[in-house]
């Protein structure tokens, strides 16, 4: 086999091989080549598909190794920190957009664990800051979290009286299935943006509720443990998994890449429906128990 030589080197001296010249970054973690990479035979559908592919590749490069972690924190925290002094609720849409782009990167690199962890970390960090603001700076929450104070007033009435039509099975069960159907439509049509932006809005309703509950109860343990209702947590996990998989499907269609091998996707979808079922079962059977704990915390 003929060995190419560099014309700038002495005759007969073979140029160094790529393996010898490469100086890998010790902080990088080697990742498997994604089927979405430009040289893998993917056939994007039109300019939008090509743009989606290229953006995903660039974001995946920025998320290499553990670099996804600060990006996830930034998506959840920075928009809220910027909007805090402005009293604006634009952070919910901006965080939703930032999270959507980060998920595209994880999908293109084939790192499902990173994609799902990014969503969870962005929402968790955002919620921690939002709850703190609601607990410590209540005079600023009206502009930051639209409808948050009204939601707290409604939940406080439920905690104290034990009555709220929305907690009756015939009222909330059809709504749960409507939300599930909306996710199947909006997640692929908007590549996740509508679900994430609306998700930050919905999560902030609970964040204001929990933060106010902590302030009014003096930080009682009951408010800390079940202020974020367990059925609401199950619902959130359901939509995290489901949105990731739905966006992945439409991303494969747009970029022309092959589905990932194995059964991990099937298991994630099954787990999403498991969380949906847990949401329904826990809400139907534990509502009064949770209310009792919150009532004891609020009036102690």
PDB file of C-alpha atoms in Angstrom:
ATOM      1  CA  UNK A   1       0.000   0.000   0.000  1.00  0.00           C
ATOM      2  CA  UNK A   2       1.406   3.384  -1.001  1.00  0.00           C
ATOM      3  CA  UNK A   3       2.164   5.836   1.803  1.00  0.00           C
ATOM      4  CA  UNK A   4       1.501   9.457   1.021  1.00  0.00           C
ATOM      5  CA  UNK A   5       4.207  11.917   1.913  1.00  0.00           C
ATOM      6  CA  UNK A   6       3.979  15.524   2.840  1.00  0.00           C
ATOM      7  CA  UNK A   7       5.679  17.695   0.224  1.00  0.00           C
ATOM      8  CA  UNK A   8       7.003  19.908   3.047  1.00  0.00           C
ATOM      9  CA  UNK A   9       8.864  17.038   4.677  1.00  0.00           C
ATOM     10  CA  UNK A  10      12.087  15.452   3.466  1.00  0.00           C
ATOM     11  CA  UNK A  11      11.671  12.970   0.604  1.00  0.00           C
ATOM     12  CA  UNK A  12      10.919   9.479   1.797  1.00  0.00           C
ATOM     13  CA  UNK A  13       9.840  10.557   5.278  1.00  0.00           C
ATOM     14  CA  UNK A  14       6.248   9.508   5.746  1.00  0.00           C
ATOM     15  CA  UNK A  15       3.863  12.063   7.205  1.00  0.00           C
ATOM     16  CA  UNK A  16       2.599  11.337  10.672  1.00  0.00           C
ATOM     17  CA  UNK A  17      -0.620   9.380  10.850  1.00  0.00           C
ATOM     18  CA  UNK A  18      -3.804  11.073  12.113  1.00  0.00           C
ATOM     19  CA  UNK A  19      -3.719   8.859  15.205  1.00  0.00           C
ATOM     20  CA  UNK A  20      -0.250  10.063  16.042  1.00  0.00           C
ATOM     21  CA  UNK A  21      -1.092  13.727  15.472  1.00  0.00           C
ATOM     22  CA  UNK A  22      -4.402  13.797  17.284  1.00  0.00           C
ATOM     23  CA  UNK A  23      -4.265  15.254  20.767  1.00  0.00           C
ATOM     24  CA  UNK A  24      -7.583  14.315  22.409  1.00  0.00           C
ATOM     25  CA  UNK A  25      -8.986  16.517  25.136  1.00  0.00           C
ATOM     26  CA  UNK A  26      -8.748  14.465  28.344  1.00  0.00           C
ATOM     27  CA  UNK A  27     -11.966  16.087  29.555  1.00  0.00           C
ATOM     28  CA  UNK A  28     -13.971  14.810  26.597  1.00  0.00           C
ATOM     29  CA  UNK A  29     -15.919  11.594  26.853  1.00  0.00           C
ATOM     30  CA  UNK A  30     -15.914   9.556  23.676  1.00  0.00           C
ATOM     31  CA  UNK A  31     -19.416   9.163  22.352  1.00  0.00           C
ATOM     32  CA  UNK A  32     -20.802   6.794  19.761  1.00  0.00           C
ATOM     33  CA  UNK A  33     -21.263   8.283  16.313  1.00  0.00           C
ATOM     34  CA  UNK A  34     -24.840   9.387  15.943  1.00  0.00           C
ATOM     35  CA  UNK A  35     -26.839   8.201  12.998  1.00  0.00           C
ATOM     36  CA  UNK A  36     -27.812  11.845  12.606  1.00  0.00           C
ATOM     37  CA  UNK A  37     -24.303  13.007  11.736  1.00  0.00           C
ATOM     38  CA  UNK A  38     -23.917  14.468   8.238  1.00  0.00           C
ATOM     39  CA  UNK A  39     -21.608  11.656   7.031  1.00  0.00           C
ATOM     40  CA  UNK A  40     -23.877   8.795   8.105  1.00  0.00           C
ATOM     41  CA  UNK A  41     -26.043   8.745   4.990  1.00  0.00           C
ATOM     42  CA  UNK A  42     -28.928  10.743   6.445  1.00  0.00           C
ATOM     43  CA  UNK A  43     -31.186  12.350   3.847  1.00  0.00           C
ATOM     44  CA  UNK A  44     -32.834  15.459   5.323  1.00  0.00           C
ATOM     45  CA  UNK A  45     -36.257  16.469   4.041  1.00  0.00           C
ATOM     46  CA  UNK A  46     -35.839  19.873   2.458  1.00  0.00           C
ATOM     47  CA  UNK A  47     -34.121  22.924   3.884  1.00  0.00           C
ATOM     48  CA  UNK A  48     -35.889  22.709   7.211  1.00  0.00           C
ATOM     49  CA  UNK A  49     -34.770  19.121   7.714  1.00  0.00           C
ATOM     50  CA  UNK A  50     -31.215  20.041   6.756  1.00  0.00           C
ATOM     51  CA  UNK A  51     -31.273  23.003   9.140  1.00  0.00           C
ATOM     52  CA  UNK A  52     -32.661  20.830  11.927  1.00  0.00           C
ATOM     53  CA  UNK A  53     -29.902  18.321  11.279  1.00  0.00           C
ATOM     54  CA  UNK A  54     -27.109  20.883  11.291  1.00  0.00           C
ATOM     55  CA  UNK A  55     -28.383  22.655  14.413  1.00  0.00           C
ATOM     56  CA  UNK A  56     -28.691  19.358  16.216  1.00  0.00           C
ATOM     57  CA  UNK A  57     -25.127  18.408  15.303  1.00  0.00           C
ATOM     58  CA  UNK A  58     -23.787  21.750  16.569  1.00  0.00           C
ATOM     59  CA  UNK A  59     -25.695  21.553  19.844  1.00  0.00           C
ATOM     60  CA  UNK A  60     -24.619  17.936  20.321  1.00  0.00           C
ATOM     61  CA  UNK A  61     -21.005  19.069  19.928  1.00  0.00           C
ATOM     62  CA  UNK A  62     -21.523  21.734  22.615  1.00  0.00           C
ATOM     63  CA  UNK A  63     -23.000  19.103  24.949  1.00  0.00           C
ATOM     64  CA  UNK A  64     -20.095  16.641  24.737  1.00  0.00           C
ATOM     65  CA  UNK A  65     -19.186  14.803  27.916  1.00  0.00           C
ATOM     66  CA  UNK A  66     -20.566  16.580  30.966  1.00  0.00           C
ATOM     67  CA  UNK A  67     -20.955  19.910  29.193  1.00  0.00           C
ATOM     68  CA  UNK A  68     -24.692  19.288  28.965  1.00  0.00           C
ATOM     69  CA  UNK A  69     -25.070  19.942  32.692  1.00  0.00           C
ATOM     70  CA  UNK A  70     -24.313  23.711  32.784  1.00  0.00           C
ATOM     71  CA  UNK A  71     -26.389  24.155  29.629  1.00  0.00           C
ATOM     72  CA  UNK A  72     -29.372  22.515  31.339  1.00  0.00           C
ATOM     73  CA  UNK A  73     -28.942  24.728  34.412  1.00  0.00           C
ATOM     74  CA  UNK A  74     -28.667  27.799  32.215  1.00  0.00           C
ATOM     75  CA  UNK A  75     -31.915  26.936  30.412  1.00  0.00           C
ATOM     76  CA  UNK A  76     -33.777  26.638  33.688  1.00  0.00           C
ATOM     77  CA  UNK A  77     -32.226  29.524  35.636  1.00  0.00           C
ATOM     78  CA  UNK A  78     -30.885  32.305  33.413  1.00  0.00           C
ATOM     79  CA  UNK A  79     -34.176  33.438  31.815  1.00  0.00           C
ATOM     80  CA  UNK A  80     -35.832  33.678  35.236  1.00  0.00           C
ATOM     81  CA  UNK A  81     -32.859  35.538  36.715  1.00  0.00           C
ATOM     82  CA  UNK A  82     -32.943  38.056  33.854  1.00  0.00           C
ATOM     83  CA  UNK A  83     -36.720  38.541  34.064  1.00  0.00           C
ATOM     84  CA  UNK A  84     -36.775  38.805  37.865  1.00  0.00           C
ATOM     85  CA  UNK A  85     -35.850  42.518  38.086  1.00  0.00           C
ATOM     86  CA  UNK A  86     -38.044  43.233  35.052  1.00  0.00           C
ATOM     87  CA  UNK A  87     -41.125  41.565  36.508  1.00  0.00           C
ATOM     88  CA  UNK A  88     -41.719  39.760  33.209  1.00  0.00           C
ATOM     89  CA  UNK A  89     -43.089  36.289  32.533  1.00  0.00           C
ATOM     90  CA  UNK A  90     -41.143  35.984  29.258  1.00  0.00           C
ATOM     91  CA  UNK A  91     -38.778  33.598  31.027  1.00  0.00           C
ATOM     92  CA  UNK A  92     -41.253  30.756  30.594  1.00  0.00           C
ATOM     93  CA  UNK A  93     -41.172  30.965  26.805  1.00  0.00           C
ATOM     94  CA  UNK A  94     -37.419  31.607  26.666  1.00  0.00           C
ATOM     95  CA  UNK A  95     -36.679  28.636  28.939  1.00  0.00           C
ATOM     96  CA  UNK A  96     -38.981  26.498  26.811  1.00  0.00           C
ATOM     97  CA  UNK A  97     -37.134  27.497  23.648  1.00  0.00           C
ATOM     98  CA  UNK A  98     -33.698  26.934  25.194  1.00  0.00           C
ATOM     99  CA  UNK A  99     -34.721  23.520  26.467  1.00  0.00           C
ATOM    100  CA  UNK A 100     -36.137  22.572  23.063  1.00  0.00           C
ATOM    101  CA  UNK A 101     -32.814  23.310  21.378  1.00  0.00           C
ATOM    102  CA  UNK A 102     -30.866  21.332  23.997  1.00  0.00           C
ATOM    103  CA  UNK A 103     -33.144  18.340  23.501  1.00  0.00           C
ATOM    104  CA  UNK A 104     -32.520  18.484  19.743  1.00  0.00           C
ATOM    105  CA  UNK A 105     -28.805  18.169  20.464  1.00  0.00           C
ATOM    106  CA  UNK A 106     -29.282  15.154  22.709  1.00  0.00           C
ATOM    107  CA  UNK A 107     -31.480  13.485  20.092  1.00  0.00           C
ATOM    108  CA  UNK A 108     -28.879  14.005  17.354  1.00  0.00           C
ATOM    109  CA  UNK A 109     -26.096  12.558  19.510  1.00  0.00           C
ATOM    110  CA  UNK A 110     -28.247   9.585  20.458  1.00  0.00           C
ATOM    111  CA  UNK A 111     -27.793  10.284  24.195  1.00  0.00           C
ATOM    112  CA  UNK A 112     -31.294   9.682  25.536  1.00  0.00           C
ATOM    113  CA  UNK A 113     -30.140   9.735  29.163  1.00  0.00           C
ATOM    114  CA  UNK A 114     -28.603  13.174  28.629  1.00  0.00           C
ATOM    115  CA  UNK A 115     -31.730  14.473  26.889  1.00  0.00           C
ATOM    116  CA  UNK A 116     -34.063  13.319  29.651  1.00  0.00           C
ATOM    117  CA  UNK A 117     -31.682  14.463  32.397  1.00  0.00           C
ATOM    118  CA  UNK A 118     -31.442  17.879  30.705  1.00  0.00           C
ATOM    119  CA  UNK A 119     -35.224  18.296  30.832  1.00  0.00           C
ATOM    120  CA  UNK A 120     -35.424  17.188  34.462  1.00  0.00           C
ATOM    121  CA  UNK A 121     -32.532  19.381  35.593  1.00  0.00           C
ATOM    122  CA  UNK A 122     -33.836  22.470  33.773  1.00  0.00           C
ATOM    123  CA  UNK A 123     -37.271  22.137  35.363  1.00  0.00           C
ATOM    124  CA  UNK A 124     -35.895  21.225  38.799  1.00  0.00           C
ATOM    125  CA  UNK A 125     -33.460  24.155  38.952  1.00  0.00           C
ATOM    126  CA  UNK A 126     -36.119  26.549  37.651  1.00  0.00           C
ATOM    127  CA  UNK A 127     -38.592  25.291  40.251  1.00  0.00           C
ATOM    128  CA  UNK A 128     -36.106  25.655  43.112  1.00  0.00           C
ATOM    129  CA  UNK A 129     -35.509  29.305  42.227  1.00  0.00           C
ATOM    130  CA  UNK A 130     -39.195  30.027  41.582  1.00  0.00           C
ATOM    131  CA  UNK A 131     -40.257  28.483  44.906  1.00  0.00           C
ATOM    132  CA  UNK A 132     -37.612  30.544  46.700  1.00  0.00           C
ATOM    133  CA  UNK A 133     -38.880  33.735  45.069  1.00  0.00           C
ATOM    134  CA  UNK A 134     -42.487  32.922  45.942  1.00  0.00           C
ATOM    135  CA  UNK A 135     -41.524  32.229  49.547  1.00  0.00           C
ATOM    136  CA  UNK A 136     -39.137  35.150  50.095  1.00  0.00           C
ATOM    137  CA  UNK A 137     -40.310  37.865  47.687  1.00  0.00           C
ATOM    138  CA  UNK A 138     -44.103  37.480  47.382  1.00  0.00           C
ATOM    139  CA  UNK A 139     -44.564  41.073  46.218  1.00  0.00           C
ATOM    140  CA  UNK A 140     -42.725  40.255  42.963  1.00  0.00           C
ATOM    141  CA  UNK A 141     -44.464  37.075  41.883  1.00  0.00           C
ATOM    142  CA  UNK A 142     -47.539  38.558  40.194  1.00  0.00           C
ATOM    143  CA  UNK A 143     -45.620  39.718  37.124  1.00  0.00           C
ATOM    144  CA  UNK A 144     -43.154  36.838  37.056  1.00  0.00           C
ATOM    145  CA  UNK A 145     -45.722  34.057  37.347  1.00  0.00           C
ATOM    146  CA  UNK A 146     -49.080  34.943  35.766  1.00  0.00           C
ATOM    147  CA  UNK A 147     -52.054  33.314  37.503  1.00  0.00           C
ATOM    148  CA  UNK A 148     -49.796  32.025  40.294  1.00  0.00           C
ATOM    149  CA  UNK A 149     -51.398  34.034  43.133  1.00  0.00           C
ATOM    150  CA  UNK A 150     -54.889  33.104  41.908  1.00  0.00           C
ATOM    151  CA  UNK A 151     -53.888  29.439  41.814  1.00  0.00           C
ATOM    152  CA  UNK A 152     -52.612  29.659  45.390  1.00  0.00           C
ATOM    153  CA  UNK A 153     -55.894  31.234  46.556  1.00  0.00           C
ATOM    154  CA  UNK A 154     -57.833  28.403  44.965  1.00  0.00           C
ATOM    155  CA  UNK A 155     -55.608  25.721  46.477  1.00  0.00           C
ATOM    156  CA  UNK A 156     -55.701  27.347  49.905  1.00  0.00           C
ATOM    157  CA  UNK A 157     -59.499  27.228  49.821  1.00  0.00           C
ATOM    158  CA  UNK A 158     -59.306  23.525  48.973  1.00  0.00           C
ATOM    159  CA  UNK A 159     -56.820  22.807  51.767  1.00  0.00           C
ATOM    160  CA  UNK A 160     -58.949  24.593  54.368  1.00  0.00           C
ATOM    161  CA  UNK A 161     -62.390  23.419  53.229  1.00  0.00           C
ATOM    162  CA  UNK A 162     -61.680  20.097  51.554  1.00  0.00           C
ATOM    163  CA  UNK A 163     -63.926  21.057  48.648  1.00  0.00           C
ATOM    164  CA  UNK A 164     -62.916  21.813  45.065  1.00  0.00           C
ATOM    165  CA  UNK A 165     -64.877  20.556  42.050  1.00  0.00           C
ATOM    166  CA  UNK A 166     -61.638  20.098  40.120  1.00  0.00           C
ATOM    167  CA  UNK A 167     -60.589  17.347  42.533  1.00  0.00           C
ATOM    168  CA  UNK A 168     -63.661  15.277  41.708  1.00  0.00           C
ATOM    169  CA  UNK A 169     -62.911  12.290  39.473  1.00  0.00           C
ATOM    170  CA  UNK A 170     -65.550  13.161  36.876  1.00  0.00           C
ATOM    171  CA  UNK A 171     -63.950  16.591  36.490  1.00  0.00           C
ATOM    172  CA  UNK A 172     -60.221  15.926  36.298  1.00  0.00           C
ATOM    173  CA  UNK A 173     -60.051  12.518  34.567  1.00  0.00           C
ATOM    174  CA  UNK A 174     -61.331  13.745  31.159  1.00  0.00           C
ATOM    175  CA  UNK A 175     -58.946  16.696  31.389  1.00  0.00           C
ATOM    176  CA  UNK A 176     -56.030  14.308  31.951  1.00  0.00           C
ATOM    177  CA  UNK A 177     -56.836  12.438  28.746  1.00  0.00           C
ATOM    178  CA  UNK A 178     -57.277  15.706  26.841  1.00  0.00           C
ATOM    179  CA  UNK A 179     -53.806  16.816  27.950  1.00  0.00           C
ATOM    180  CA  UNK A 180     -52.381  13.475  26.868  1.00  0.00           C
ATOM    181  CA  UNK A 181     -53.958  13.844  23.438  1.00  0.00           C
ATOM    182  CA  UNK A 182     -52.683  17.420  23.145  1.00  0.00           C
ATOM    183  CA  UNK A 183     -49.150  16.215  23.853  1.00  0.00           C
ATOM    184  CA  UNK A 184     -49.359  13.724  20.983  1.00  0.00           C
ATOM    185  CA  UNK A 185     -50.337  16.552  18.641  1.00  0.00           C
ATOM    186  CA  UNK A 186     -48.297  19.536  19.870  1.00  0.00           C
ATOM    187  CA  UNK A 187     -45.013  17.826  20.749  1.00  0.00           C
ATOM    188  CA  UNK A 188     -44.263  16.625  17.185  1.00  0.00           C
ATOM    189  CA  UNK A 189     -45.803  19.660  15.458  1.00  0.00           C
ATOM    190  CA  UNK A 190     -43.679  22.152  17.431  1.00  0.00           C
ATOM    191  CA  UNK A 191     -40.653  19.870  17.983  1.00  0.00           C
ATOM    192  CA  UNK A 192     -41.285  20.116  21.724  1.00  0.00           C
ATOM    193  CA  UNK A 193     -41.480  23.917  22.051  1.00  0.00           C
ATOM    194  CA  UNK A 194     -45.202  24.151  22.857  1.00  0.00           C
ATOM    195  CA  UNK A 195     -44.953  21.435  25.510  1.00  0.00           C
ATOM    196  CA  UNK A 196     -41.886  22.882  27.209  1.00  0.00           C
ATOM    197  CA  UNK A 197     -43.078  26.507  27.166  1.00  0.00           C
ATOM    198  CA  UNK A 198     -46.489  25.519  28.512  1.00  0.00           C
ATOM    199  CA  UNK A 199     -44.779  23.182  30.943  1.00  0.00           C
ATOM    200  CA  UNK A 200     -42.871  26.060  32.547  1.00  0.00           C
ATOM    201  CA  UNK A 201     -46.134  27.977  32.905  1.00  0.00           C
ATOM    202  CA  UNK A 202     -47.903  25.034  34.546  1.00  0.00           C
ATOM    203  CA  UNK A 203     -44.941  24.217  36.768  1.00  0.00           C
ATOM    204  CA  UNK A 204     -44.791  27.832  37.943  1.00  0.00           C
ATOM    205  CA  UNK A 205     -48.387  27.640  39.123  1.00  0.00           C
ATOM    206  CA  UNK A 206     -47.305  24.857  41.455  1.00  0.00           C
ATOM    207  CA  UNK A 207     -44.087  26.679  42.348  1.00  0.00           C
ATOM    208  CA  UNK A 208     -46.004  29.745  43.537  1.00  0.00           C
ATOM    209  CA  UNK A 209     -48.386  27.476  45.411  1.00  0.00           C
ATOM    210  CA  UNK A 210     -45.574  25.593  47.139  1.00  0.00           C
ATOM    211  CA  UNK A 211     -43.539  28.714  47.891  1.00  0.00           C
ATOM    212  CA  UNK A 212     -46.545  30.492  49.399  1.00  0.00           C
ATOM    213  CA  UNK A 213     -47.478  27.363  51.329  1.00  0.00           C
ATOM    214  CA  UNK A 214     -43.973  27.187  52.785  1.00  0.00           C
ATOM    215  CA  UNK A 215     -44.144  30.834  53.832  1.00  0.00           C
ATOM    216  CA  UNK A 216     -47.628  30.552  55.348  1.00  0.00           C
ATOM    217  CA  UNK A 217     -46.810  27.318  57.188  1.00  0.00           C
ATOM    218  CA  UNK A 218     -43.448  28.484  58.485  1.00  0.00           C
ATOM    219  CA  UNK A 219     -41.597  25.829  56.498  1.00  0.00           C
ATOM    220  CA  UNK A 220     -43.509  22.901  57.990  1.00  0.00           C
ATOM    221  CA  UNK A 221     -42.278  19.462  56.940  1.00  0.00           C
ATOM    222  CA  UNK A 222     -45.669  18.505  55.559  1.00  0.00           C
ATOM    223  CA  UNK A 223     -45.557  21.401  53.122  1.00  0.00           C
ATOM    224  CA  UNK A 224     -42.035  20.426  52.060  1.00  0.00           C
ATOM    225  CA  UNK A 225     -42.820  16.741  51.562  1.00  0.00           C
ATOM    226  CA  UNK A 226     -46.157  16.880  49.733  1.00  0.00           C
ATOM    227  CA  UNK A 227     -46.511  20.528  48.711  1.00  0.00           C
ATOM    228  CA  UNK A 228     -45.571  19.383  45.255  1.00  0.00           C
ATOM    229  CA  UNK A 229     -48.379  16.833  44.978  1.00  0.00           C
ATOM    230  CA  UNK A 230     -47.095  13.315  44.234  1.00  0.00           C
ATOM    231  CA  UNK A 231     -49.570  12.882  41.374  1.00  0.00           C
ATOM    232  CA  UNK A 232     -48.302  16.098  39.795  1.00  0.00           C
ATOM    233  CA  UNK A 233     -44.741  14.750  39.901  1.00  0.00           C
ATOM    234  CA  UNK A 234     -45.885  11.556  38.147  1.00  0.00           C
ATOM    235  CA  UNK A 235     -47.634  13.639  35.508  1.00  0.00           C
ATOM    236  CA  UNK A 236     -44.516  15.669  34.883  1.00  0.00           C
ATOM    237  CA  UNK A 237     -42.365  12.557  34.463  1.00  0.00           C
ATOM    238  CA  UNK A 238     -44.909  11.149  32.014  1.00  0.00           C
ATOM    239  CA  UNK A 239     -44.690  14.192  29.757  1.00  0.00           C
ATOM    240  CA  UNK A 240     -40.910  14.422  29.990  1.00  0.00           C
ATOM    241  CA  UNK A 241     -40.524  10.904  28.595  1.00  0.00           C
ATOM    242  CA  UNK A 242     -43.358  11.171  26.109  1.00  0.00           C
ATOM    243  CA  UNK A 243     -42.268  14.524  24.688  1.00  0.00           C
ATOM    244  CA  UNK A 244     -38.696  13.325  24.267  1.00  0.00           C
ATOM    245  CA  UNK A 245     -39.815  10.263  22.320  1.00  0.00           C
ATOM    246  CA  UNK A 246     -42.323  12.127  20.145  1.00  0.00           C
ATOM    247  CA  UNK A 247     -39.784  14.800  19.209  1.00  0.00           C
ATOM    248  CA  UNK A 248     -37.307  12.013  18.473  1.00  0.00           C
ATOM    249  CA  UNK A 249     -39.721  10.404  16.010  1.00  0.00           C
ATOM    250  CA  UNK A 250     -40.370  13.574  14.057  1.00  0.00           C
ATOM    251  CA  UNK A 251     -36.654  14.417  14.182  1.00  0.00           C
ATOM    252  CA  UNK A 252     -35.839  11.111  12.515  1.00  0.00           C
ATOM    253  CA  UNK A 253     -38.422  11.803   9.829  1.00  0.00           C
ATOM    254  CA  UNK A 254     -37.034  15.301   9.169  1.00  0.00           C
ATOM    255  CA  UNK A 255     -33.393  14.240   9.036  1.00  0.00           C
ATOM    256  CA  UNK A 256     -33.881  10.873   7.338  1.00  0.00           C
ATOM    257  CA  UNK A 257     -31.852   9.023   9.936  1.00  0.00           C
ATOM    258  CA  UNK A 258     -32.631   5.545  11.212  1.00  0.00           C
ATOM    259  CA  UNK A 259     -34.306   4.882  14.563  1.00  0.00           C
ATOM    260  CA  UNK A 260     -31.920   3.969  17.396  1.00  0.00           C
ATOM    261  CA  UNK A 261     -31.389   0.212  17.824  1.00  0.00           C
ATOM    262  CA  UNK A 262     -32.699  -1.761  20.767  1.00  0.00           C
ATOM    263  CA  UNK A 263     -35.848  -1.593  22.844  1.00  0.00           C
ATOM    264  CA  UNK A 264     -34.994   1.400  25.017  1.00  0.00           C
ATOM    265  CA  UNK A 265     -37.525   3.587  23.207  1.00  0.00           C
ATOM    266  CA  UNK A 266     -40.310   1.069  23.782  1.00  0.00           C
ATOM    267  CA  UNK A 267     -39.470   0.909  27.465  1.00  0.00           C
ATOM    268  CA  UNK A 268     -39.432   4.693  27.799  1.00  0.00           C
ATOM    269  CA  UNK A 269     -42.865   4.997  26.186  1.00  0.00           C
ATOM    270  CA  UNK A 270     -44.191   2.212  28.429  1.00  0.00           C
ATOM    271  CA  UNK A 271     -42.730   3.997  31.469  1.00  0.00           C
ATOM    272  CA  UNK A 272     -44.397   7.238  30.386  1.00  0.00           C
ATOM    273  CA  UNK A 273     -47.791   5.539  30.323  1.00  0.00           C
ATOM    274  CA  UNK A 274     -46.954   3.937  33.662  1.00  0.00           C
ATOM    275  CA  UNK A 275     -46.451   7.389  35.167  1.00  0.00           C
ATOM    276  CA  UNK A 276     -49.727   8.524  33.571  1.00  0.00           C
ATOM    277  CA  UNK A 277     -51.529   5.628  35.240  1.00  0.00           C
ATOM    278  CA  UNK A 278     -49.776   6.368  38.561  1.00  0.00           C
ATOM    279  CA  UNK A 279     -50.895   9.982  38.299  1.00  0.00           C
ATOM    280  CA  UNK A 280     -54.522   8.900  37.947  1.00  0.00           C
ATOM    281  CA  UNK A 281     -54.384   6.233  40.666  1.00  0.00           C
ATOM    282  CA  UNK A 282     -52.585   8.396  43.244  1.00  0.00           C
ATOM    283  CA  UNK A 283     -54.775  11.418  42.613  1.00  0.00           C
ATOM    284  CA  UNK A 284     -57.966   9.392  42.915  1.00  0.00           C
ATOM    285  CA  UNK A 285     -56.886   7.596  46.102  1.00  0.00           C
ATOM    286  CA  UNK A 286     -54.576   9.959  48.013  1.00  0.00           C
ATOM    287  CA  UNK A 287     -56.067  13.415  47.541  1.00  0.00           C
ATOM    288  CA  UNK A 288     -57.636  13.590  50.986  1.00  0.00           C
ATOM    289  CA  UNK A 289     -54.541  12.200  52.706  1.00  0.00           C
ATOM    290  CA  UNK A 290     -52.359  14.853  51.063  1.00  0.00           C
ATOM    291  CA  UNK A 291     -54.870  17.586  51.910  1.00  0.00           C
ATOM    292  CA  UNK A 292     -54.881  16.519  55.553  1.00  0.00           C
ATOM    293  CA  UNK A 293     -51.092  16.813  55.767  1.00  0.00           C
ATOM    294  CA  UNK A 294     -51.159  20.237  54.142  1.00  0.00           C
ATOM    295  CA  UNK A 295     -54.010  21.391  56.387  1.00  0.00           C
ATOM    296  CA  UNK A 296     -52.101  20.354  59.494  1.00  0.00           C
ATOM    297  CA  UNK A 297     -49.081  22.266  58.236  1.00  0.00           C
ATOM    298  CA  UNK A 298     -51.062  25.379  57.387  1.00  0.00           C
ATOM    299  CA  UNK A 299     -53.020  25.741  60.638  1.00  0.00           C
ATOM    300  CA  UNK A 300     -50.480  24.430  63.136  1.00  0.00           C
TER     301      UNK A 300
END
